[in-house]
Amino acid sequence: MKYFHNEIEKKWQKFWAENQTFKAENNSDKPKYYVLDMFPYPSGAGLHVGHPLGYIASDIYARYKRHKGFNVLHPQGYDSFGLPAEQYAIQTGQHPAKTTEANIKTYRKQLDRIGFSFDWSRELRTSNPDFYKYTQWIFTELFNSYYCNIDDKALPITELIEELEKNGNAKVNSPCDNKTPQITAKDWHNFSEKEKQAFLLNYRLTFLSDTTVNWCAELGTVLANDEIVNGVSERGGFPVVQKKMKQWSMRITAYAQRLLDDLQDIDWPQPIKDIQTNWIGRSEGAMVSFKIKNTKNSFKVFTTRPDTIFGVSFMTLAPEHELVEKITTPEQKDAVNTYVKATAKRTERERMSDVKTVSGCFTGAYAEHPFTKEPIPIYIGDYVLASYGTGAVMAVPCGDQRDYDFAKHFDLPIPNIFKDVDISESAFEDKGNTIIDNSDFLTGLPYKKAFKTIIYEMEKQHIGYKKINYRLRDAVFSRQRYWGEPIPVFYKDGMPQIIAKENLPLILPEVEKYLPTEDGKPPLGNATNWAWDTIKNKVVANELIDNTTVFPLELNTMPGWAGSSWYFNRYMDAHNSTDFAGKEALDYWQDVDLYIGGSEHGTGHLLYSRFWQKFLFDRGYVSKKEYAKKLINQGMILGESAFVYRDLETNKFLSKGLIKDKKVQAIHADVSFVNIANELDIEAFKNWRNDFKNAEFILENDKYIVGREVEKMSKSKYNVVNPDDICEQYGADALRLFEMFLGPLEQSKPWKTAGISGVYSFLKKLWKLYQIDENGKATISNNEPSKESLKTLHKTIKKVDADITNFSFNTSVSSFMIAVNELTQQKCNDRAVLEPLLVLISPYAPHIAEELWSKLGHTESIATAPYPVFEAKYLVESTKTYPISFNGKMRFTLDLSLDLNKEEIEKIVMTDERTQKQLAGREPKKVIVVPGKIVNIVG
RNA sequence: GCUCGAGUGGCGGAAUUGGUAGACGCGCUGGAUUCAAAAUCCAGUUCUUUCGGGAGUGUGGGUUCGAUUCCCACCUCGAGUACCA
């Protein structure tokens, strides 16, 4: 009987679905194991061959763990809110829900063909009200919480209110302590309700504030820092400008230190940890106050080099700094105004592209040096960012290159405060062991000592204090879009109010237009009836609302990362209708044991989700402060684009070898028109697009040879390979094996369809090995297998088991090939070998394994079979490698078929040339030989 | 600029973490089978050679009896980040 992958695969996919083979129970005697993929955004283009790479790896692992006796949770769902569906809706008028639904159907069909062991009964979609009900609920919980720096955790806001009533905010240092004014209990009592609400916004973990945001006019929305790449929007590549807007933000900065510290506890790839560490950007330094001469004003600066304070020769404020207006002298007013306006106009991108141009303006004001009392001129300059530190710096030109350049440009003094250091060309930025000079009481001290001394002195004289600063910013949470979770907030007296849990979800309304309203409100502003209905009938039915002063509902929606910040908890109890997940389920599944997905989410999803988990942990809703123990980033599968070359003179297409030094235009040709030998199917190409219909080709050796280049797989490059086609032609098992065989999981690698013939012929050989007769039964013997066959089997068990543990799936595929070749040669047909082998292969190629398993007479799915145990005794047969330990290690390979005893092995080892070299004439005191393990020579 | 990561045949990539470099697959060459093709099977395939060998894991040094693996410097490529005081 021949191997027909199509029949087999369809049959078993149906079997698994009908028997719910992979449905996970929320309790079991078995230990739990949770394998999670980053769920896909269902785009209109469908899956290409690169997408399933991570899913295949996680599926192999999930199936492996089931064989190993674990109760495995392996769910899948869709991140179904997002911008592309909305943009498509704007263009075509199609409701995003409809296109999303259609896309999900395509995705599901494609995924099903690959034979994943997902528990689809737990499928979730972030755009589903059943799901976003809890996304909204978490938002309200964040709103109702503050970060307590004493307990170092989030607490209910009610506890803060109690404290304010008793003691004011003297004790509760908010993370935003720069801006929050100190109040007493009396102040609090004197506040009006509105003032109280406004004050609490300084503490809530999600809060409304006027912030400078990245505004993208083309997309009509604000963007978070991680949604901007090279100064333009990640999606679409549109320009982004800075703009002040009233926005919801998430106070992720409150968690900066814990997000940093807890990286130590999780087994995540080092690059991701590095990325997050850099993004959080912790730096230690000091906050220093400077008085402004002849006024009562003062301002603070943050510096990482307080030890260089005697090298300050000017101060620089960000052009947006609030003091600029107050301190600028009348003579400088015009110049300053011009400069401030000019910088405001520049986009982020322009600012970035000319970082070398020094610009700034003198304010006319002077600060007072806190120690020497000397006057220091105050400048403004756009190299100082309003959003970092205090938006002001003390400039030490001898110790900072930017200050140095600024000083040179404006001809300001550059006092040298480093001993024996030349600063005539550039600033000296090394800390090292430099000795501080010309610095009053710091003179003669090395960096570290000077740092400590100056902070001690500052704190003593109330000039400044030690301070840790983070680069991380609070995450802007509002989006002026339609296709996202509505923010569950209404406004009363201008102050935001939360919609209670029992009134959630706040359903996304239908709108006629997906564009902003005419008066510039977000798309939800088109749904006036929805807003009023929600308010009156549901939200505050018993409250009297002043229709004139209250705008009913928040019209912004949540950003794309809201749903993905907690979805992993929902899978644990996906159908719970009263809570985001039941306590029992949460306690049972705890956290994700293995998470697989792309590294491009390092500063987005992978950071935000850790933040939300910590918050849920603080408030007692989940039991783990990190949600994923281990993370693996799968690499990208790249496409191999094909190019045809149009001669710019004759307009004819030249075969690759004929280009020489002619001027040609390279044009992407669809890769499906090209065969293994890089020959183009000219007819197919002509019929492809109208403008190629009458194309003329100049051939070499009667063939048109295309050029090839490895690029990202994308529709516009016509290099996309569809997994459906591969499944049709070679089968899902071949696709799975091949994707793994392509190379290490975490590396990027090009896809070459030609290579799949290797794994395909492996599957055919495997099939042949079981000798299926005309009745569809395997020819199998129940005899004792040969020693060789047992050796092959156990060697393979050992290797594959180690491979899976190390996630090097590529080498196990090699091992399978070797095993099948050897067993074929040995003419092995023994049940005791062929059955365990099938279990080994089953995670990788589940369909063929199931089919052969059933042909061996089993009625249960192979998925429930236990993983075979490796027995060392079968490997110590012919040769064995012996490591020798003596000032290092040495390995020996001895032929054990000779059945050597201890003494004989010792003799061989001792007379060996390498041993003699190692001993270099010395006599060994003792030679320890442990057969099968180690040879130890004690010198 | 800073921070990571990687350089091994024609190609994708192995190498038990310091012990016979190039497993396995693709491709290529030759052969068997076939009227022929596909499919399948067998042999070969790092380079060089006067057939004894010699060289060889980006380059140059070092440690070691022994280095693709460890250390130092450099070159190239990739990723992240970008005026963060």
CSV table of C-alpha atoms in Angstrom, one decimal, chain A residues 635-933:
chain,number,residue,atom,x,y,z
A,635,GLY,CA,13.0,33.3,13.7
A,636,MET,CA,11.4,34.6,10.6
A,637,ILE,CA,11.1,32.5,7.5
A,638,LEU,CA,12.2,34.6,4.6
A,639,GLY,CA,11.1,34.4,1.0
A,640,GLU,CA,13.3,33.8,-2.0
A,641,SER,CA,12.1,36.5,-4.5
A,642,ALA,CA,12.5,36.0,-8.2
A,643,PHE,CA,13.5,38.9,-10.6
A,644,VAL,CA,13.2,39.4,-14.3
A,645,TYR,CA,15.2,42.1,-15.9
A,646,ARG,CA,13.9,44.7,-18.4
A,647,ASP,CA,16.4,46.2,-20.6
A,648,LEU,CA,15.8,50.0,-20.3
A,649,GLU,CA,16.9,50.6,-23.9
A,650,THR,CA,15.0,47.9,-25.8
A,651,ASN,CA,12.3,47.2,-23.3
A,652,LYS,CA,12.9,43.4,-23.7
A,653,PHE,CA,13.4,41.1,-20.9
A,654,LEU,CA,17.0,39.7,-20.5
A,655,SER,CA,17.8,36.4,-19.0
A,656,LYS,CA,20.0,36.9,-15.9
A,657,GLY,CA,23.3,35.8,-17.6
A,658,LEU,CA,22.8,38.3,-20.4
A,659,ILE,CA,22.6,41.5,-18.4
A,660,LYS,CA,26.4,42.2,-18.2
A,661,ASP,CA,26.7,45.9,-17.9
A,662,LYS,CA,23.4,46.8,-19.6
A,663,LYS,CA,21.1,49.1,-17.7
A,664,VAL,CA,18.2,47.0,-16.5
A,665,GLN,CA,15.2,47.3,-14.3
A,666,ALA,CA,14.7,44.4,-11.9
A,667,ILE,CA,11.0,43.4,-11.6
A,668,HIS,CA,9.6,41.0,-9.1
A,669,ALA,CA,8.1,37.9,-10.8
A,670,ASP,CA,5.8,35.6,-8.9
A,671,VAL,CA,7.8,32.8,-7.5
A,672,SER,CA,5.3,30.2,-8.6
A,673,PHE,CA,6.4,30.8,-12.2
A,674,VAL,CA,9.9,29.6,-11.4
A,675,ASN,CA,11.2,26.1,-11.1
A,676,ILE,CA,14.1,24.6,-9.2
A,677,ALA,CA,16.6,25.5,-11.9
A,678,ASN,CA,15.5,29.1,-11.8
A,679,GLU,CA,13.8,28.9,-15.2
A,680,LEU,CA,10.9,31.1,-15.8
A,681,ASP,CA,7.6,29.8,-17.1
A,682,ILE,CA,7.3,32.5,-19.8
A,683,GLU,CA,3.7,31.8,-20.7
A,684,ALA,CA,2.5,32.0,-17.1
A,685,PHE,CA,4.4,35.3,-16.7
A,686,LYS,CA,2.8,36.8,-19.8
A,687,ASN,CA,-0.6,35.8,-18.6
A,688,TRP,CA,0.0,37.2,-15.2
A,689,ARG,CA,-0.4,40.9,-15.8
A,690,ASN,CA,-1.7,42.8,-18.8
A,691,ASP,CA,1.3,44.9,-19.2
A,692,PHE,CA,3.5,41.8,-19.7
A,693,LYS,CA,1.2,40.3,-22.3
A,694,ASN,CA,3.4,41.2,-25.3
A,695,ALA,CA,6.7,41.1,-23.4
A,696,GLU,CA,9.6,39.9,-25.4
A,697,PHE,CA,12.3,37.7,-23.9
A,698,ILE,CA,15.9,37.2,-24.8
A,699,LEU,CA,16.9,33.7,-23.7
A,700,GLU,CA,20.1,32.0,-22.9
A,701,ASN,CA,20.3,28.3,-23.9
A,702,ASP,CA,16.6,28.5,-24.8
A,703,LYS,CA,15.8,29.4,-21.2
A,704,TYR,CA,14.9,32.5,-19.3
A,705,ILE,CA,16.9,32.4,-16.0
A,706,VAL,CA,15.6,34.7,-13.2
A,707,GLY,CA,17.6,36.4,-10.5
A,708,ARG,CA,17.0,35.4,-6.9
A,709,GLU,CA,17.2,37.3,-3.6
A,710,VAL,CA,16.2,36.5,-0.1
A,711,GLU,CA,13.7,39.0,1.3
A,712,LYS,CA,11.0,39.2,3.8
A,713,MET,CA,8.0,37.2,2.7
A,714,SER,CA,5.3,39.6,1.5
A,715,LYS,CA,2.5,39.9,-1.0
A,716,SER,CA,4.1,42.9,-2.7
A,717,LYS,CA,7.3,41.0,-3.4
A,718,TYR,CA,5.4,38.0,-5.0
A,719,ASN,CA,7.5,35.6,-3.0
A,720,VAL,CA,4.8,34.3,-0.7
A,721,VAL,CA,4.5,30.5,-0.4
A,722,ASN,CA,1.1,29.4,0.8
A,723,PRO,CA,1.1,26.5,3.3
A,724,ASP,CA,-2.1,25.1,1.7
A,725,ASP,CA,-0.2,24.4,-1.5
A,726,ILE,CA,2.5,22.6,0.4
A,727,CYS,CA,-0.1,20.6,2.3
A,728,GLU,CA,-1.8,19.7,-0.9
A,729,GLN,CA,1.4,18.5,-2.7
A,730,TYR,CA,3.5,17.1,0.1
A,731,GLY,CA,1.2,17.0,3.2
A,732,ALA,CA,1.1,18.6,6.5
A,733,ASP,CA,3.5,16.1,8.0
A,734,ALA,CA,6.1,17.1,5.4
A,735,LEU,CA,5.5,20.7,6.0
A,736,ARG,CA,5.9,20.3,9.7
A,737,LEU,CA,9.1,18.3,9.4
A,738,PHE,CA,10.5,20.6,6.8
A,739,GLU,CA,9.9,23.8,8.7
A,740,MET,CA,11.7,22.3,11.7
A,741,PHE,CA,14.4,20.9,9.5
A,742,LEU,CA,15.1,24.3,7.9
A,743,GLY,CA,17.4,25.3,10.8
A,744,PRO,CA,17.4,26.4,14.4
A,745,LEU,CA,14.0,27.6,15.6
A,746,GLU,CA,15.3,31.0,16.7
A,747,GLN,CA,17.2,31.9,13.6
A,748,SER,CA,15.8,33.6,10.5
A,749,LYS,CA,16.2,31.4,7.4
A,750,PRO,CA,15.0,31.4,3.8
A,751,TRP,CA,12.3,29.1,2.5
A,752,LYS,CA,13.3,26.9,-0.4
A,753,THR,CA,10.5,24.6,-1.5
A,754,ALA,CA,12.9,22.4,-3.4
A,755,GLY,CA,14.4,21.1,-0.1
A,756,ILE,CA,11.1,19.6,1.0
A,757,SER,CA,11.7,16.5,-1.2
A,758,GLY,CA,14.2,15.3,1.5
A,759,VAL,CA,11.6,15.1,4.3
A,760,TYR,CA,8.9,13.9,1.9
A,761,SER,CA,11.0,10.9,0.9
A,762,PHE,CA,11.7,10.3,4.5
A,763,LEU,CA,8.0,9.9,5.1
A,764,LYS,CA,7.7,7.5,2.2
A,765,LYS,CA,10.6,5.5,3.6
A,766,LEU,CA,9.0,5.5,7.0
A,767,TRP,CA,5.7,4.2,5.5
A,768,LYS,CA,7.6,1.5,3.7
A,769,LEU,CA,9.3,0.4,6.9
A,770,TYR,CA,6.0,-0.8,8.3
A,771,GLN,CA,5.3,-2.9,5.2
A,772,ILE,CA,1.6,-2.3,4.9
A,773,ASP,CA,0.0,-5.2,3.1
A,774,GLU,CA,-3.0,-5.2,0.7
A,775,ASN,CA,-5.4,-5.4,3.7
A,776,GLY,CA,-3.9,-2.3,5.2
A,777,LYS,CA,-2.2,-4.2,8.0
A,778,ALA,CA,1.4,-3.7,9.1
A,779,THR,CA,3.6,-6.7,8.8
A,780,ILE,CA,5.0,-6.9,12.2
A,781,SER,CA,6.8,-9.5,14.3
A,782,ASN,CA,6.5,-9.8,18.1
A,783,ASN,CA,9.9,-11.4,18.4
A,784,GLU,CA,12.8,-10.1,20.3
A,785,PRO,CA,14.5,-7.4,18.1
A,786,SER,CA,18.1,-7.5,17.1
A,787,LYS,CA,20.7,-5.8,19.2
A,788,GLU,CA,21.4,-3.4,16.3
A,789,SER,CA,17.8,-2.4,16.0
A,790,LEU,CA,17.5,-1.8,19.7
A,791,LYS,CA,20.6,0.3,19.6
A,792,THR,CA,19.2,2.4,16.8
A,793,LEU,CA,16.0,2.9,18.7
A,794,HIS,CA,17.5,3.8,22.0
A,795,LYS,CA,20.1,6.1,20.4
A,796,THR,CA,17.3,7.9,18.7
A,797,ILE,CA,15.2,8.1,21.9
A,798,LYS,CA,18.1,9.6,23.7
A,799,LYS,CA,18.9,12.1,21.0
A,800,VAL,CA,15.3,13.2,20.3
A,801,ASP,CA,14.5,13.5,24.0
A,802,ALA,CA,17.5,15.8,24.5
A,803,ASP,CA,16.7,17.7,21.3
A,804,ILE,CA,13.2,18.5,22.4
A,805,THR,CA,14.3,19.6,25.8
A,806,ASN,CA,16.8,22.0,24.1
A,807,PHE,CA,14.3,23.1,21.5
A,808,SER,CA,16.6,22.0,18.7
A,809,PHE,CA,14.0,20.3,16.6
A,810,ASN,CA,16.0,20.5,13.5
A,811,THR,CA,18.5,17.9,14.6
A,812,SER,CA,15.8,15.4,15.7
A,813,VAL,CA,14.5,15.3,12.2
A,814,SER,CA,18.0,14.2,11.1
A,815,SER,CA,17.9,11.6,13.8
A,816,PHE,CA,14.6,10.2,12.5
A,817,MET,CA,16.1,10.0,9.0
A,818,ILE,CA,19.1,8.1,10.2
A,819,ALA,CA,17.0,5.8,12.3
A,820,VAL,CA,14.6,4.9,9.4
A,821,ASN,CA,17.6,4.3,7.1
A,822,GLU,CA,19.3,2.0,9.6
A,823,LEU,CA,16.2,0.1,10.5
A,824,THR,CA,15.4,-0.4,6.8
A,825,GLN,CA,18.8,-1.7,6.2
A,826,GLN,CA,18.5,-4.0,9.2
A,827,LYS,CA,15.2,-5.2,7.8
A,828,CYS,CA,13.6,-4.6,11.2
A,829,ASN,CA,10.0,-5.4,11.5
A,830,ASP,CA,9.8,-5.8,15.2
A,831,ARG,CA,6.9,-4.3,17.2
A,832,ALA,CA,9.2,-3.6,20.1
A,833,VAL,CA,11.2,-1.2,18.0
A,834,LEU,CA,8.7,0.1,15.5
A,835,GLU,CA,6.0,1.1,18.0
A,836,PRO,CA,8.2,3.3,20.2
A,837,LEU,CA,9.7,4.8,17.1
A,838,LEU,CA,6.3,5.9,16.1
A,839,VAL,CA,5.7,7.6,19.4
A,840,LEU,CA,8.9,9.5,19.0
A,841,ILE,CA,8.0,10.7,15.5
A,842,SER,CA,4.3,11.4,16.4
A,843,PRO,CA,4.8,15.0,17.7
A,844,TYR,CA,6.6,16.0,14.5
A,845,ALA,CA,4.5,14.1,12.0
A,846,PRO,CA,1.3,13.3,13.8
A,847,HIS,CA,-0.9,12.1,10.9
A,848,ILE,CA,1.4,9.4,9.5
A,849,ALA,CA,2.1,8.3,13.1
A,850,GLU,CA,-1.6,8.0,13.9
A,851,GLU,CA,-2.2,6.0,10.7
A,852,LEU,CA,0.6,3.6,11.2
A,853,TRP,CA,-0.3,3.3,14.9
A,854,SER,CA,-3.8,2.2,13.9
A,855,LYS,CA,-2.4,-0.2,11.3
A,856,LEU,CA,-0.4,-1.8,14.1
A,857,GLY,CA,-3.7,-2.6,15.7
A,858,HIS,CA,-4.3,0.2,18.1
A,859,THR,CA,-7.7,1.8,18.5
A,860,GLU,CA,-6.7,4.6,20.8
A,861,SER,CA,-5.0,7.8,19.5
A,862,ILE,CA,-1.2,7.7,19.6
A,863,ALA,CA,-1.4,11.0,21.4
A,864,THR,CA,-2.2,9.1,24.6
A,865,ALA,CA,0.7,6.6,24.3
A,866,PRO,CA,3.5,7.0,26.8
A,867,TYR,CA,6.9,8.3,25.7
A,868,PRO,CA,9.4,5.4,25.4
A,869,VAL,CA,12.2,5.2,28.0
A,870,PHE,CA,15.8,5.3,26.9
A,871,GLU,CA,17.8,2.4,28.1
A,872,ALA,CA,21.5,3.0,28.3
A,873,LYS,CA,22.4,-0.7,28.2
A,874,TYR,CA,21.6,-0.9,24.5
A,875,LEU,CA,24.1,1.7,23.6
A,876,VAL,CA,27.1,0.2,25.4
A,877,GLU,CA,27.5,-2.4,22.8
A,878,SER,CA,30.1,-1.8,20.2
A,879,THR,CA,32.0,1.4,21.0
A,880,LYS,CA,31.9,3.8,23.9
A,881,THR,CA,33.4,7.2,24.4
A,882,TYR,CA,35.3,7.6,27.6
A,883,PRO,CA,36.2,11.0,28.9
A,884,ILE,CA,39.5,11.1,30.8
A,885,SER,CA,39.8,13.7,33.5
A,886,PHE,CA,43.3,15.0,34.2
A,887,ASN,CA,44.0,18.7,34.2
A,888,GLY,CA,41.1,19.0,31.8
A,889,LYS,CA,39.2,16.3,29.9
A,890,MET,CA,40.1,13.8,27.2
A,891,ARG,CA,37.8,11.5,25.4
A,892,PHE,CA,38.5,8.0,24.2
A,893,THR,CA,36.6,5.7,21.9
A,894,LEU,CA,37.1,2.1,22.7
A,895,ASP,CA,35.8,-0.9,20.9
A,896,LEU,CA,33.8,-2.6,23.6
A,897,SER,CA,32.8,-5.5,21.5
A,898,LEU,CA,36.1,-6.9,22.7
A,899,ASP,CA,34.5,-7.0,26.1
A,900,LEU,CA,37.4,-5.3,27.9
A,901,ASN,CA,37.8,-5.4,31.6
A,902,LYS,CA,38.9,-2.6,33.8
A,903,GLU,CA,42.6,-3.4,33.6
A,904,GLU,CA,42.6,-3.7,29.9
A,905,ILE,CA,40.9,-0.4,29.5
A,906,GLU,CA,43.4,1.2,31.8
A,907,LYS,CA,46.2,-0.3,29.7
A,908,ILE,CA,44.8,1.1,26.5
A,909,VAL,CA,44.3,4.5,28.1
A,910,MET,CA,47.7,4.6,29.6
A,911,THR,CA,49.6,3.6,26.5
A,912,ASP,CA,47.8,6.1,24.4
A,913,GLU,CA,50.0,8.8,22.9
A,914,ARG,CA,47.8,11.6,24.2
A,915,THR,CA,47.8,10.3,27.7
A,916,GLN,CA,51.6,10.2,27.6
A,917,LYS,CA,51.8,13.7,26.4
A,918,GLN,CA,49.4,14.8,29.1
A,919,LEU,CA,51.4,13.1,31.8
A,920,ALA,CA,54.6,14.5,30.4
A,921,GLY,CA,56.8,11.9,32.1
A,922,ARG,CA,55.0,12.0,35.5
A,923,GLU,CA,53.7,8.8,37.0
A,924,PRO,CA,50.0,8.7,37.6
A,925,LYS,CA,49.1,7.9,41.2
A,926,LYS,CA,45.9,6.1,40.3
A,927,VAL,CA,43.8,5.4,37.2
A,928,ILE,CA,40.1,5.2,37.9
A,929,VAL,CA,37.9,3.5,35.4
A,930,VAL,CA,34.2,3.4,35.7
A,931,PRO,CA,32.9,1.4,32.7
A,932,GLY,CA,30.5,3.3,30.6
A,933,LYS,CA,31.1,6.5,32.5
